[in-house]
Structure formats: structure tokens, C-alpha cells
Tab-separated table of C-alpha atoms and ligand atoms in Angstrom:
chain	number	residue	atom	x	y	z
A	1	MET	CA	61.124	4.871	23.127
A	2	THR	CA	61.445	1.098	22.806
A	3	SER	CA	59.591	-0.543	19.951
A	4	VAL	CA	57.417	-3.546	20.820
A	5	ASP	CA	57.993	-6.673	18.725
A	6	PRO	CA	54.889	-7.508	16.744
A	7	VAL	CA	53.080	-10.637	17.923
A	8	ASP	CA	53.301	-13.562	15.499
A	9	LEU	CA	49.643	-14.446	14.982
A	10	ALA	CA	50.185	-17.535	12.802
A	11	THR	CA	48.318	-20.670	13.828
A	12	GLU	CA	47.544	-24.137	12.514
A	13	VAL	CA	44.183	-25.832	12.102
A	14	GLY	CA	45.097	-29.444	11.400
A	15	PRO	CA	47.466	-29.217	8.429
A	16	LEU	CA	46.116	-25.807	7.405
A	17	ARG	CA	48.371	-22.858	8.282
A	18	LEU	CA	46.581	-19.563	8.942
A	19	LYS	CA	48.313	-16.188	9.061
A	20	ASN	CA	46.057	-15.337	12.009
A	21	PRO	CA	43.306	-17.132	13.965
A	22	VAL	CA	40.456	-14.777	12.996
A	23	MET	CA	38.035	-16.479	10.604
A	24	ALA	CA	34.762	-15.344	9.097
A	25	ALA	CA	32.210	-18.052	9.882
A	26	SER	CA	29.791	-19.478	7.350
A	27	CYS	CA	26.708	-17.244	7.233
A	28	GLU	CA	24.831	-14.824	5.003
A	29	ALA	CA	27.802	-12.420	5.258
A	30	THR	CA	29.940	-14.995	3.366
A	31	MET	CA	27.370	-15.882	0.683
A	32	THR	CA	28.669	-13.854	-2.287
A	33	GLU	CA	32.093	-13.403	-3.851
A	34	ARG	CA	31.954	-9.734	-2.946
A	35	ASP	CA	31.256	-10.461	0.728
A	36	ILE	CA	33.937	-13.160	0.945
A	37	VAL	CA	36.484	-10.833	-0.677
A	38	ALA	CA	35.508	-8.072	1.770
A	39	CYS	CA	36.186	-10.414	4.721
A	40	LEU	CA	39.541	-11.394	3.206
A	41	ASP	CA	40.479	-7.772	2.514
A	42	ALA	CA	39.578	-6.900	6.112
A	43	GLY	CA	42.357	-9.266	7.227
A	44	ALA	CA	40.676	-12.593	8.076
A	45	GLY	CA	43.029	-15.565	8.151
A	46	ALA	CA	40.291	-17.607	6.470
A	47	VAL	CA	36.697	-17.256	5.349
A	48	VAL	CA	34.233	-20.123	5.538
A	49	ALA	CA	31.744	-19.638	2.708
A	50	LYS	CA	28.010	-19.975	3.295
A	51	SER	CA	26.913	-23.621	3.351
A	52	VAL	CA	25.367	-25.582	0.534
A	53	ASN	CA	24.008	-29.106	0.323
A	54	GLU	CA	22.221	-31.352	-2.180
A	55	SER	CA	18.702	-30.444	-1.069
A	56	GLU	CA	16.651	-27.920	-3.041
A	57	ALA	CA	14.447	-27.558	0.022
A	58	ALA	CA	17.450	-26.356	2.062
A	59	ALA	CA	18.169	-23.621	-0.489
A	60	ARG	CA	14.474	-22.701	-0.718
A	61	GLN	CA	14.446	-22.333	3.056
A	62	LEU	CA	16.474	-19.158	2.545
A	63	ASN	CA	13.263	-17.638	1.138
A	64	ILE	CA	11.710	-17.809	4.610
A	65	ALA	CA	14.812	-16.521	6.413
A	66	GLU	CA	14.268	-13.758	8.950
A	67	TYR	CA	16.709	-11.970	11.248
A	68	VAL	CA	15.597	-10.297	14.486
A	69	LEU	CA	17.828	-8.374	16.879
A	70	LEU	CA	17.277	-8.124	20.646
A	71	ASP	CA	18.904	-5.684	23.034
A	72	GLY	CA	20.143	-6.562	26.529
A	73	ALA	CA	16.612	-6.197	27.933
A	74	GLY	CA	15.228	-8.567	25.299
A	75	ASP	CA	13.459	-5.845	23.327
A	76	GLN	CA	13.529	-5.915	19.550
A	77	VAL	CA	15.961	-3.518	17.871
A	78	ASP	CA	15.507	-2.369	14.267
A	79	TRP	CA	18.571	-3.169	12.153
A	80	PRO	CA	19.383	0.496	11.396
A	81	ASP	CA	19.381	1.208	15.164
A	82	ARG	CA	21.738	-1.615	16.139
A	83	VAL	CA	24.852	-0.852	18.162
A	84	GLY	CA	26.610	-4.138	17.389
A	85	ASP	CA	26.291	-6.185	20.579
A	86	GLU	CA	22.751	-7.460	20.060
A	87	THR	CA	21.468	-11.016	20.248
A	88	LEU	CA	20.481	-12.395	16.828
A	89	LEU	CA	17.439	-14.659	16.567
A	90	CYS	CA	16.878	-16.060	13.091
A	91	ARG	CA	15.613	-18.586	10.618
A	92	SER	CA	18.097	-19.249	7.839
A	93	GLY	CA	18.527	-21.423	4.760
A	94	LEU	CA	21.383	-22.414	2.478
A	95	ALA	CA	22.973	-20.737	-0.564
A	96	GLN	CA	20.822	-20.859	-3.690
A	97	SER	CA	23.380	-21.041	-6.548
A	98	SER	CA	23.809	-24.126	-8.710
A	99	LEU	CA	26.787	-26.176	-7.536
A	100	ASP	CA	28.741	-25.313	-10.712
A	101	ASP	CA	28.221	-21.577	-10.199
A	102	TRP	CA	29.032	-21.918	-6.506
A	103	LEU	CA	32.312	-23.732	-7.179
A	104	ALA	CA	33.307	-21.179	-9.827
A	105	MET	CA	32.675	-18.418	-7.282
A	106	LEU	CA	34.688	-20.241	-4.601
A	107	GLU	CA	37.558	-20.683	-7.042
A	108	ARG	CA	37.705	-16.955	-7.823
A	109	ALA	CA	37.469	-16.049	-4.141
A	110	GLY	CA	40.143	-18.647	-3.333
A	111	ARG	CA	42.525	-17.057	-5.855
A	112	HIS	CA	41.980	-13.708	-4.170
A	113	ALA	CA	42.639	-15.336	-0.778
A	114	ARG	CA	45.942	-16.832	-1.927
A	115	GLY	CA	47.159	-13.350	-2.894
A	116	LEU	CA	46.566	-12.333	0.724
A	117	ASP	CA	48.109	-15.471	2.274
A	118	ALA	CA	44.611	-16.442	3.403
A	119	HIS	CA	42.139	-19.234	2.672
A	120	VAL	CA	38.606	-19.805	1.475
A	121	ILE	CA	36.967	-22.849	3.037
A	122	GLY	CA	33.951	-24.527	1.456
A	123	SER	CA	31.059	-25.488	3.707
A	124	ILE	CA	28.379	-28.141	3.583
A	125	THR	CA	25.533	-28.280	6.073
A	126	VAL	CA	24.550	-31.897	5.881
A	127	ALA	CA	21.390	-33.588	4.806
A	128	GLU	CA	22.586	-37.055	3.656
A	129	PRO	CA	26.213	-38.241	3.925
A	130	GLY	CA	26.657	-39.636	0.372
A	131	PRO	CA	25.734	-36.415	-1.447
A	132	ALA	CA	27.777	-34.409	1.091
A	133	ALA	CA	30.816	-36.528	0.190
A	134	GLN	CA	30.268	-35.868	-3.523
A	135	ILE	CA	29.972	-32.118	-2.996
A	136	ALA	CA	33.041	-32.128	-0.717
A	137	ARG	CA	35.158	-33.853	-3.361
A	138	ARG	CA	34.184	-31.293	-5.980
A	139	MET	CA	34.773	-28.432	-3.536
A	140	ALA	CA	38.220	-29.807	-2.748
A	141	GLU	CA	39.289	-28.904	-6.305
A	142	VAL	CA	38.836	-25.187	-5.566
A	143	VAL	CA	39.178	-24.550	-1.806
A	144	SER	CA	41.859	-24.999	0.892
A	145	ALA	CA	39.621	-27.056	3.180
A	146	VAL	CA	36.062	-28.278	3.612
A	147	GLU	CA	33.917	-27.671	6.696
A	148	LEU	CA	31.121	-30.157	7.284
A	149	ASN	CA	28.419	-28.741	9.517
A	150	VAL	CA	26.607	-31.609	11.242
A	151	GLY	CA	25.123	-29.415	13.950
A	152	ALA	CA	22.786	-26.867	12.373
A	153	PRO	CA	20.116	-25.891	14.933
A	154	HIS	CA	17.626	-25.528	12.052
A	155	GLY	CA	17.857	-29.311	11.678
A	156	ARG	CA	15.442	-29.479	14.625
A	157	GLU	CA	12.866	-27.426	12.734
A	158	ALA	CA	13.156	-28.603	9.118
A	159	ALA	CA	14.127	-31.830	7.390
A	160	ALA	CA	16.274	-30.141	4.705
A	161	VAL	CA	19.309	-30.107	7.009
A	162	ARG	CA	20.236	-32.517	9.786
A	163	GLN	CA	21.549	-32.004	13.269
A	164	LEU	CA	23.536	-35.036	14.457
A	165	THR	CA	23.722	-35.334	18.229
A	166	GLY	CA	25.226	-38.801	18.741
A	167	PRO	CA	28.879	-39.895	18.322
A	168	ASP	CA	28.015	-42.814	16.026
A	169	MET	CA	26.210	-40.644	13.475
A	170	VAL	CA	28.918	-37.976	13.622
A	171	ALA	CA	31.548	-40.670	13.018
A	172	GLU	CA	29.580	-42.140	10.112
A	173	TYR	CA	29.130	-38.829	8.293
A	174	THR	CA	32.780	-37.909	8.926
A	175	ARG	CA	34.023	-41.256	7.595
A	176	VAL	CA	31.906	-41.086	4.441
A	177	VAL	CA	32.963	-37.510	3.637
A	178	ARG	CA	36.617	-38.089	4.588
A	179	ALA	CA	36.984	-41.001	2.158
A	180	GLY	CA	38.547	-39.699	-1.042
A	181	LEU	CA	38.824	-36.110	0.186
A	182	ASP	CA	42.323	-34.703	-0.285
A	183	VAL	CA	41.999	-31.393	1.577
A	184	PRO	CA	41.676	-30.862	5.345
A	185	LEU	CA	38.249	-31.654	6.765
A	186	ILE	CA	36.799	-29.602	9.624
A	187	VAL	CA	33.674	-31.054	11.243
A	188	LYS	CA	31.422	-28.440	12.832
A	189	LEU	CA	29.517	-29.792	15.823
A	190	PRO	CA	26.266	-28.968	17.574
A	191	ALA	CA	26.009	-27.432	21.006
A	192	GLN	CA	22.914	-29.459	21.745
A	193	ALA	CA	24.278	-32.911	22.509
A	194	ASP	CA	24.969	-34.850	25.697
A	195	SER	CA	28.639	-34.050	25.228
A	196	PRO	CA	29.960	-31.978	22.306
A	197	ALA	CA	33.417	-33.131	23.473
A	198	GLU	CA	32.483	-36.756	22.805
A	199	LEU	CA	31.253	-35.772	19.335
A	200	ALA	CA	34.578	-34.040	18.704
A	201	HIS	CA	36.550	-37.125	19.610
A	202	ALA	CA	34.271	-39.292	17.460
A	203	ALA	CA	34.840	-36.960	14.494
A	204	ARG	CA	38.578	-37.051	15.038
A	205	ARG	CA	38.683	-40.852	15.254
A	206	ALA	CA	36.685	-40.988	12.017
A	207	GLY	CA	39.244	-38.859	10.198
A	208	ALA	CA	38.426	-35.173	10.813
A	209	ASP	CA	41.523	-32.968	10.764
A	210	ALA	CA	39.827	-30.451	13.047
A	211	VAL	CA	36.498	-29.712	14.675
A	212	ALA	CA	34.602	-26.424	14.987
A	213	MET	CA	32.508	-25.997	18.107
A	214	ILE	CA	29.999	-25.252	19.331
A	215	GLY	CA	27.076	-24.497	17.017
A	216	ARG	CA	24.278	-22.202	18.099
A	217	PHE	CA	21.309	-23.222	20.210
A	218	ASN	CA	17.666	-23.055	19.213
A	219	GLY	CA	15.651	-20.145	20.532
A	220	PHE	CA	12.103	-18.893	21.071
A	221	TRP	CA	11.120	-15.354	22.094
A	222	PRO	CA	7.533	-14.167	22.676
A	223	ASP	CA	6.663	-10.510	22.231
A	224	VAL	CA	4.995	-9.704	25.578
A	225	ARG	CA	2.599	-7.199	23.977
A	226	THR	CA	1.230	-9.338	21.147
A	227	GLY	CA	1.909	-12.729	22.709
A	228	ALA	CA	3.274	-13.938	19.364
A	229	PRO	CA	6.824	-15.268	19.073
A	230	LEU	CA	9.260	-13.087	17.140
A	231	LEU	CA	9.936	-14.695	13.743
A	232	GLY	CA	6.476	-16.295	14.102
A	233	SER	CA	8.269	-19.577	14.768
A	234	TRP	CA	11.125	-21.190	16.627
A	235	GLY	CA	14.594	-20.290	15.397
A	236	ALA	CA	18.303	-20.250	16.177
A	237	VAL	CA	19.898	-17.782	18.555
A	238	GLY	CA	23.368	-16.320	18.947
A	239	SER	CA	24.664	-13.916	21.561
A	240	GLY	CA	27.877	-12.863	23.254
A	241	ALA	CA	26.399	-14.460	26.372
A	242	MET	CA	27.068	-17.874	24.776
A	243	LEU	CA	30.824	-17.398	25.005
A	244	PRO	CA	31.361	-19.080	28.419
A	245	THR	CA	29.409	-22.147	27.271
A	246	SER	CA	31.438	-22.351	24.061
A	247	LEU	CA	34.690	-21.955	26.004
A	248	TYR	CA	33.578	-24.680	28.409
A	249	TRP	CA	33.222	-27.244	25.620
A	250	VAL	CA	36.332	-26.144	23.737
A	251	SER	CA	38.415	-26.377	26.908
A	252	LYS	CA	36.952	-29.751	27.947
A	253	THR	CA	37.539	-31.132	24.439
A	254	VAL	CA	41.145	-29.976	24.295
A	255	ALA	CA	41.814	-31.072	27.888
A	256	ALA	CA	40.834	-34.618	26.882
A	257	ASP	CA	42.858	-34.536	23.626
A	258	PRO	CA	45.452	-31.753	23.430
A	259	ASP	CA	46.444	-32.810	19.887
A	260	LEU	CA	42.969	-32.170	18.498
A	261	SER	CA	42.706	-28.979	16.437
A	262	VAL	CA	39.651	-27.093	17.666
A	263	VAL	CA	38.196	-24.030	15.981
A	264	GLY	CA	36.054	-21.992	18.366
A	265	THR	CA	32.699	-20.559	17.383
A	266	ASN	CA	29.576	-19.137	19.049
A	267	GLY	CA	29.885	-15.977	21.071
A	268	ALA	CA	33.089	-14.222	19.977
A	269	ARG	CA	32.466	-10.541	19.320
A	270	SER	CA	35.966	-9.002	19.642
A	271	GLY	CA	39.704	-9.687	19.509
A	272	THR	CA	39.615	-10.119	23.280
A	273	ASP	CA	37.012	-12.867	22.852
A	274	VAL	CA	39.260	-14.484	20.234
A	275	ALA	CA	42.046	-14.462	22.843
A	276	ARG	CA	39.672	-16.101	25.336
A	277	PHE	CA	39.006	-18.895	22.839
A	278	LEU	CA	42.765	-19.386	22.267
A	279	LEU	CA	43.496	-19.492	25.993
A	280	SER	CA	40.748	-22.142	26.273
A	281	GLY	CA	42.498	-24.309	23.696
A	282	ALA	CA	41.084	-23.224	20.312
A	283	ARG	CA	43.566	-22.696	17.485
A	284	ALA	CA	41.347	-20.332	15.499
A	285	VAL	CA	37.949	-18.674	15.900
A	286	GLU	CA	34.987	-18.255	13.554
A	287	LEU	CA	32.799	-15.142	13.843
A	288	ALA	CA	29.420	-14.773	12.136
A	289	THR	CA	27.081	-12.547	14.147
A	290	ALA	CA	29.729	-9.863	14.685
A	291	VAL	CA	30.299	-9.685	10.921
A	292	MET	CA	26.570	-9.464	10.227
A	293	LEU	CA	26.099	-6.754	12.864
A	294	ARG	CA	29.211	-4.677	12.264
A	295	GLY	CA	30.383	-5.571	8.763
A	296	PRO	CA	33.596	-7.281	7.625
A	297	ALA	CA	35.799	-4.519	9.090
A	298	VAL	CA	35.200	-6.119	12.490
A	299	LEU	CA	37.527	-8.946	11.407
A	300	GLY	CA	40.463	-6.545	10.984
A	301	GLU	CA	39.596	-4.935	14.329
A	302	CYS	CA	39.687	-8.397	15.922
A	303	VAL	CA	43.121	-9.128	14.430
A	304	ARG	CA	44.544	-5.863	15.787
A	305	GLU	CA	42.892	-6.200	19.187
A	306	LEU	CA	44.054	-9.811	19.498
A	307	ALA	CA	47.649	-8.767	18.816
A	308	ALA	CA	47.401	-6.018	21.438
A	309	VAL	CA	45.804	-8.288	24.060
A	310	LEU	CA	48.405	-11.022	23.530
A	311	ALA	CA	51.285	-8.519	23.649
A	312	ASP	CA	49.884	-7.046	26.867
A	313	ALA	CA	49.833	-10.510	28.449
A	314	GLY	CA	53.451	-11.085	27.379
A	315	HIS	CA	52.827	-13.542	24.534
A	316	ARG	CA	55.128	-13.201	21.502
A	317	ARG	CA	53.190	-15.766	19.465
A	318	ALA	CA	49.484	-16.566	19.332
A	319	ALA	CA	50.465	-20.233	19.372
A	320	ASP	CA	51.953	-19.734	22.850
A	321	ALA	CA	48.583	-18.605	24.218
A	322	ILE	CA	46.685	-21.673	23.031
A	323	GLY	CA	45.409	-23.685	25.984
A	324	VAL	CA	47.193	-21.597	28.622
A	325	ALA	CA	44.019	-21.385	30.750
A	326	LEU	CA	43.692	-25.178	30.743
A	327	ALA	CA	46.886	-25.621	32.712
A	328	LYS	CA	45.537	-23.167	35.278
A	329	ALA	CA	42.076	-24.728	35.672
A	330	ALA	CA	41.543	-26.949	38.719
A	331	ARG	CA	39.012	-29.730	39.160
A	332	TYR	CA	36.450	-29.004	41.871
A	333	ALA	CA	37.940	-31.882	43.868
A	334	ASP	CA	41.344	-30.175	43.906
A	335	ILE	CA	40.139	-26.844	45.275
A	336	PRO	CA	41.058	-26.512	48.954
A	337	GLU	CA	38.111	-26.042	51.282
A	338	ARG	CA	37.801	-22.671	52.952
A	339	GLU	CA	36.726	-22.288	56.543
A	340	ARG	CA	33.978	-19.865	55.647
A	341	PRO	CA	32.807	-19.615	52.064
A	342	ALA	CA	32.731	-16.063	50.739
A	343	GLN	CA	29.213	-14.619	50.443
A	344	PRO	CA	29.745	-11.726	48.032
A	345	TRP	CA	25.986	-11.278	47.402
A	346	ARG	CA	25.641	-9.998	50.997
A	347	VAL	CA	27.950	-7.068	50.243
A	348	PRO	CA	25.814	-4.044	49.269
A	349	PRO	CA	26.395	-2.674	45.764
A	350	ARG	CA	28.491	0.490	45.485
A	351	GLY	CA	26.836	3.836	44.825
B	401	FMN	C1	22.320	-15.883	9.918
B	401	FMN	C2	23.250	-17.028	10.164
B	401	FMN	C3	23.443	-17.983	9.179
B	401	FMN	C4	24.308	-19.060	9.405
B	401	FMN	N1	24.486	-19.977	8.415
B	401	FMN	C5	25.376	-20.994	8.601
B	401	FMN	C6	25.651	-21.906	7.549
B	401	FMN	O1	25.109	-21.818	6.451
B	401	FMN	N2	26.537	-22.901	7.807
B	401	FMN	C7	27.182	-23.019	9.007
B	401	FMN	O2	28.006	-23.931	9.179
B	401	FMN	N3	26.937	-22.163	10.010
B	401	FMN	C8	26.072	-21.148	9.828
B	401	FMN	N4	25.855	-20.247	10.830
B	401	FMN	C9	26.545	-20.411	12.129
B	401	FMN	C10	27.804	-19.553	12.186
B	401	FMN	O3	28.740	-19.980	11.232
B	401	FMN	C11	28.454	-19.526	13.579
B	401	FMN	O4	29.040	-20.778	13.842
B	401	FMN	C12	27.470	-19.202	14.684
B	401	FMN	O5	26.664	-18.107	14.317
B	401	FMN	C13	28.150	-18.887	16.006
B	401	FMN	O6	29.100	-17.853	15.897
B	401	FMN	P1	28.789	-16.323	16.242
B	401	FMN	O7	28.529	-16.217	17.692
B	401	FMN	O8	30.036	-15.605	15.812
B	401	FMN	O9	27.612	-15.913	15.422
B	401	FMN	C14	24.989	-19.164	10.625
B	401	FMN	C15	24.822	-18.190	11.603
B	401	FMN	C16	23.967	-17.117	11.380
B	401	FMN	C17	23.837	-16.083	12.449
């Protein structure tokens, strides 16, 4: 029997080296030291802690958080009955600790991460740029990197957080937070903009070391029996069905600037999905919904599945897979015309 060489999963996000590209994304499953440690122990290369900002209203918004699951037919699923591939529709708020307590927690979790050759990343979902810069500088004393979320979908529903959709605003926030920050800065971008790729390039020009993209969309889902929307309001929505859209923007962003470090997010549910993000040009991938649905162990499963998928495709290093699909993607204009376009919908289904 021949032994297969293990795949080297190491990757780089700007100047930050990760032992593997599987990251826990900022969410309620990364809001306590215990949860962050569980994600690290499961094998994540990095964990992005739940976001904070300067606004008490943003933290209070967590008191009206609600999380609804939908199955493939759009019917509500009770949490104990979930199978793990559901769509998650929610309202959410920010962490409620005092900044001092939060930083002390991040420091302890960061020490634990270092023992595992992993990282804890602090996160700020922005309200105003000045206070975000102050929080980032304090965070930088205890974490490996800071992620600045300028794209929260809840920013469309409440004033306590902001969603920036134009390149000028993204550049301004990035510049203000970058100044005086001595750890890598990742800017997390919204999906809902004319061009998330343009926002990414604006963030980079303003000093971001990396971008994370794309944030979730807003959602609305009426119950057909009662006529009332689930959650009783608008919300944010995440589903595996978002993956192609996320891969579109990651690949377009990297195609325009191959040196830009992009972290993929929105729609990854497995190690195979992580591989899809890498092939589209991402250097690492953040998962939130999968961790909330299936627990932190899913992160270790993703690491193992990623290694297997890459080995199967003949890659010895994760870094070698990054952007491979870009080189194989043609522009519409370069696709040769066929005499008769295929009409696969006319073929009757099997069985
Ligand atoms: C319940 C919930 C809370 C979230 N809270 C935050 C947050 O505080 N800060 C942030 O940057 N992103 C937050 N996110 C977004 C996630 O980090 C992630 O980017 C997004 O859910 C898409 O990835 P996914 O498909 O793996 O869920 C949250 C997502 C969910 C589902």
C-alpha cells in the first residue's frame, strides 16, 4: 500500500499565516470564550469573535434577536429537528460585554489559540469610524488581526450598525481604522452594493490587508397560513444557495487584483465548499451558519474534507488550489458559437 502525502493546508491572509483556511466567522457561536475555544479545539485556523462596537443600542439589539430555520421547501423547522442544511433567517445584535471584559476574554482566547498555532481575530461591526478606530487599536493589543465589518445587512433595518455600499465610504472607514493600527486589518464587505469587487479594491487602496466577502443579504419570509412574516420583521438570510453568488464576487475581485487577499464568506457548509472558495481565488473561508447549525465540530470536518478533496484533485498544497478556476473561466465573448445551442430542458427527466 502506498501512503498518500498529507496536503499542506497552510495559507496566508495578508501578512497573517493560517495553518489551514477554515475559519469560524463572527456570529453568536463565537460570542463567549468557551465557544471560541471550542472552535479552536475543533481545528479552525482562526476564529473571528462576535462583533462589538461603541453603540449601546447595537448591543441591546441582541435582546430582540431571533433565529428561524427554513427547509428546502421554505417551511419552518424547529431547531431540535434541524438536519444541518437549513436556511437561517434572523435578527441579530452585537456582543453585550463591556469593552474591558471583552478584551480580557479575547486575550485569554488568543493565548489558547497560540498554543494551537491558530488565531483569534477581533471584530467590529461599524457604526461611526472614529470609535471603531479606537476599539480596533485596543483590540490590536490582544488579537492577531482585526476584522472591520462595514456590510452588516442589519444596517438597513436599524441605525445602531451601518452598511456601507459605496467605495468612498468604505475607503474612508478603512483609512480611519487603519491609521495607527499595527495588526492586519480585514475589511468585511456587503453583498448588497453595485459592485462588491469595487468596494474590495477601495478597501485595499485605503490600507486593508485583506477583505472578507460577501456579507449576507436581507430577507423577508411570510408564513402562508398566518400571512405574517417570520421573525415579525425583515431580517438577514443565509443559505448554502448563496455560494455561487459569493464565488462570483470573490472570483471577479481576485481576477481584477490577484494580489488582493480575499477571505470568502456566505454559503460555505462543507470542506468541499471551502475548496470551491479557494479555487475561486479566496485564501481562507469563514463559516457561521454551519457552526450554528452543526456545532464547532463542523470546522474539523471541513478541514479533513478539504484535505481529502484537494488530494483527490492532485493538489499537494492548499495554496496551489487558490484561483485555479479563474484561469479556466472564459469571458462570454471568448466562447465559440455553436451551430445549434443545446436545449437540455427538452430532454425528459429519467425515471
Ligand atoms: C446569527 C448570525 C450573527 C452574525 N453576526 C455577525 C457579527 O456580529 N459580525 C459579523 O461580521 N458578521 C456576523 N455574521 C455574518 C457571518 O459572520 C457570516 O459572514 C455570514 O453568516 C455568511 O456566512 P455563512 O454562510 O457561513 O453563515 C452573523 C451571521 C449570523 C448567521
